[in-house]
Amino acid sequence: MHRLCHSLLSFGWVLAGSEELCGSRWWRRAHDGLRLQEPWSAPCPWEAGGSVWGNVRVPAESVERSWGGDEDIIITIELERSGHRFYDLDPLAETTFAQLFATNGARCAAPRRAALGAAACSRFGAGADLSGVSDMIGNKFCEHPEAKDARALFCRYPPRFYAHAGICRQYAQFCPFEELKSETNPSHIDLAVVNVDAEMFYALEECGAFKSEFWIFKVFVHWCPHCQQLMPLLYRLALRLRQAKVAFLRFGAVNCATEHALCSEQGWLGHPLLVAKYLGPDQAVHGAIEHWIDVVKDAQLRQMLPRYALPGEFPVLKLLLEHLPTNLVPTVAWADLFEAPPGPSGACPNVTALHPEHPTSMEDFVGNGWHDVERNFTVRRRMTDALIMLRHIFQEWIAPVGDDGNVEAFSYRQLIDIEAWVALLIRNLPEAFAIQSFLRELHRALMIRVRAAQTKEGSSLCANEWKSLTSNLLASINDVGQKHFAFPSACASDTCRMWSLLHILASEGLRKERMGLESRPAQPHAMLSALRGFIDHFFKCHYCRRHFLRQYEEGSYGRQLAEESYEELVLYLWRFHTAVSTRVSALHSCVDSDRRWPPSSLCPSCWQPSDQSALWEVLSEAKAKTKEGQPTLRALEMSAMPNEAEILKFLESSFSEQMELQT
Ligand SMILES: Cc1cc2nc3c(=O)[nH]c(=O)nc-3n(C[C@H](O)[C@H](O)[C@H](O)COP(=O)(O)OP(=O)(O)OC[C@H]3O[C@@H](n4cnc5c(N)ncnc54)[C@H](O)[C@@H]3O)c2cc1C
């Protein structure tokens, strides 16, 4: 996060007439190499009395203080006098810290493959009967602590939702399909997609399975909505191919929630992914795979993912299948599965266009794509979701991603981003969460690592150390959850919970700022920067992450204003969220479902009719994604402009307990 410095200084570091970046740079003391960082808000160095001066931060914990504050102190230091420099700019400081951190991180135990015996090959190798093994591995996936409630339906193959009448009633895509209903061979049902854990994956690799079979692995976690959406589509395709006696193409599923070490080691970051494994002699198959990679992966994806890992989108599979030799995978077995357009009745992902109270569902002027139960979502229920999300973040999401080559240790950049994220939670979580003291304890431990990382000796943070650093916090989250948040969740997915958390953090920032409370919130720009860093490194939804970062860098939805004020920040996240919801609707051609929020049934004053030709900027991505020849999205047709002052009030009452409207 940098600001432009407009002061014109004649010194070497800040060139006359140029606009130099100031803020967050490192200065290195000439006589002992001590490094000090500028605060983000620092003015550029200035001249006074024949010297050059600059502001730097002194870490909070190295300052004796009587008033108990926990902020770094900003002091002014003399950088240069009469041509003699006491400090020099150190543009490589961060790189040096990162390198040293990575070097020290190498001592964290590397994951070891269990030695494979001959027995493993007869159990897992090509042609082995995998029925019992797949079932056992599937059960292991589902023993994961987060595989509860609705998520338990998505933790393994065959998917469990086919036995669940309720979910089928609500979402058509999760109902049993014809081929499944008529299938009588249990091995087809059980092994259409094989559950694969680390041991089995290595065995498949080392016992030669990939030489005679082409495996596609779906890499997933059971709480990710896109993984859930892909599950019935992939399963139907896989079962169809088995029924058509296709033995060459196999499907496996790796649940990274339990197979974290394998996923990290393979660089399978983000979910869902499709990973191709074929080491056999058939050049036509290799050609199809290479073509697949070429057409699907843009430069950014190539950088982010290992060569044979692709985004887990169902239509992406078609691009592979149509290039595989038809004698191996006949077109008739799969082609029609890619034809059916998603219909409006429950096939739109995440669209809750269900209005039991208003069956016509056309009553709302704006926002008919939200369920009537929205009106029962109290702030406490949303907080329950945010708390569940926090547990999930600390337990599952924050893990080394191997960005410096070691999946058992965090990188320096990750450490900095975790520290900023925890600092944000300390400042912006409402007191009702009652976990602040544990967050502070964690923050202190992190700051010790950060400071140590910025010394000559450096530091590191191993994955298993993180587990012990967070154990008290996780216990306290469970405790608080049971005591104070025994409310039904308002969300069906973790991305929904993530939104709840973000809106709550911003709304609490606004409340504190308004009330002028002594415990101040993070500065809006600091909240955004912490959020960006967190999403960049730890948000486990690939699409979401990619889209978020792109829009963030482009400054869409009013980011610049959001850096300056909490009112704007609260509205910024609301705009962002609306843009995502409507864009996803457009992508899936859910034309009848308007995902602008809040629906006017909940907040009539939030929207006012507008001229048909006026396009609300936030909907421009949805407009761009509307497929040619498709009917226009309802949100685009029913023109309305938001009344942001009213929306702000509504957001505050939805996400801040102390602003909640009493009804
Ligand atoms: C940062 C981020 C980026 C994402 N990017 C993508 C993406 O690129 N592609 C994709 O497919 N999915 C993306 N998602 C996921 C997507 O936004 C939804 O979370 C998911 O589709 C589940 O939708 P849902 O129906 O449960 O409701 P959600 O959209 O998750 O909403 C949860 C709840 O928040 C409230 N709400 C709804 N809209 C707003 C709003 N505008 N402001 C405040 N509150 C609101 C409602 O009460 C709603 O029930 C992203 C999620 C996050 C957190």
mmCIF file of C-alpha atoms in Angstrom, residues 178-190 239 243:
data_model
loop_
_atom_site.group_PDB
_atom_site.id
_atom_site.type_symbol
_atom_site.label_atom_id
_atom_site.label_comp_id
_atom_site.label_asym_id
_atom_site.label_seq_id
_atom_site.Cartn_x
_atom_site.Cartn_y
_atom_site.Cartn_z
ATOM 1 C CA GLU A 178 -32.449 -41.214 -14.233
ATOM 2 C CA GLU A 179 -29.255 -43.225 -14.782
ATOM 3 C CA LEU A 180 -28.697 -43.445 -11.048
ATOM 4 C CA LYS A 181 -32.258 -44.521 -10.327
ATOM 5 C CA SER A 182 -32.034 -47.362 -12.842
ATOM 6 C CA GLU A 183 -28.490 -48.526 -12.011
ATOM 7 C CA THR A 184 -28.359 -51.936 -10.364
ATOM 8 C CA ASN A 185 -24.618 -52.546 -10.267
ATOM 9 C CA PRO A 186 -23.287 -51.244 -6.922
ATOM 10 C CA SER A 187 -19.742 -51.074 -8.247
ATOM 11 C CA HIS A 188 -20.850 -48.586 -10.911
ATOM 12 C CA ILE A 189 -22.483 -46.443 -8.239
ATOM 13 C CA ASP A 190 -19.601 -46.673 -5.782
ATOM 14 C CA LEU A 239 -21.577 -42.837 -13.987
ATOM 15 C CA GLN A 243 -22.375 -47.484 -17.837
#
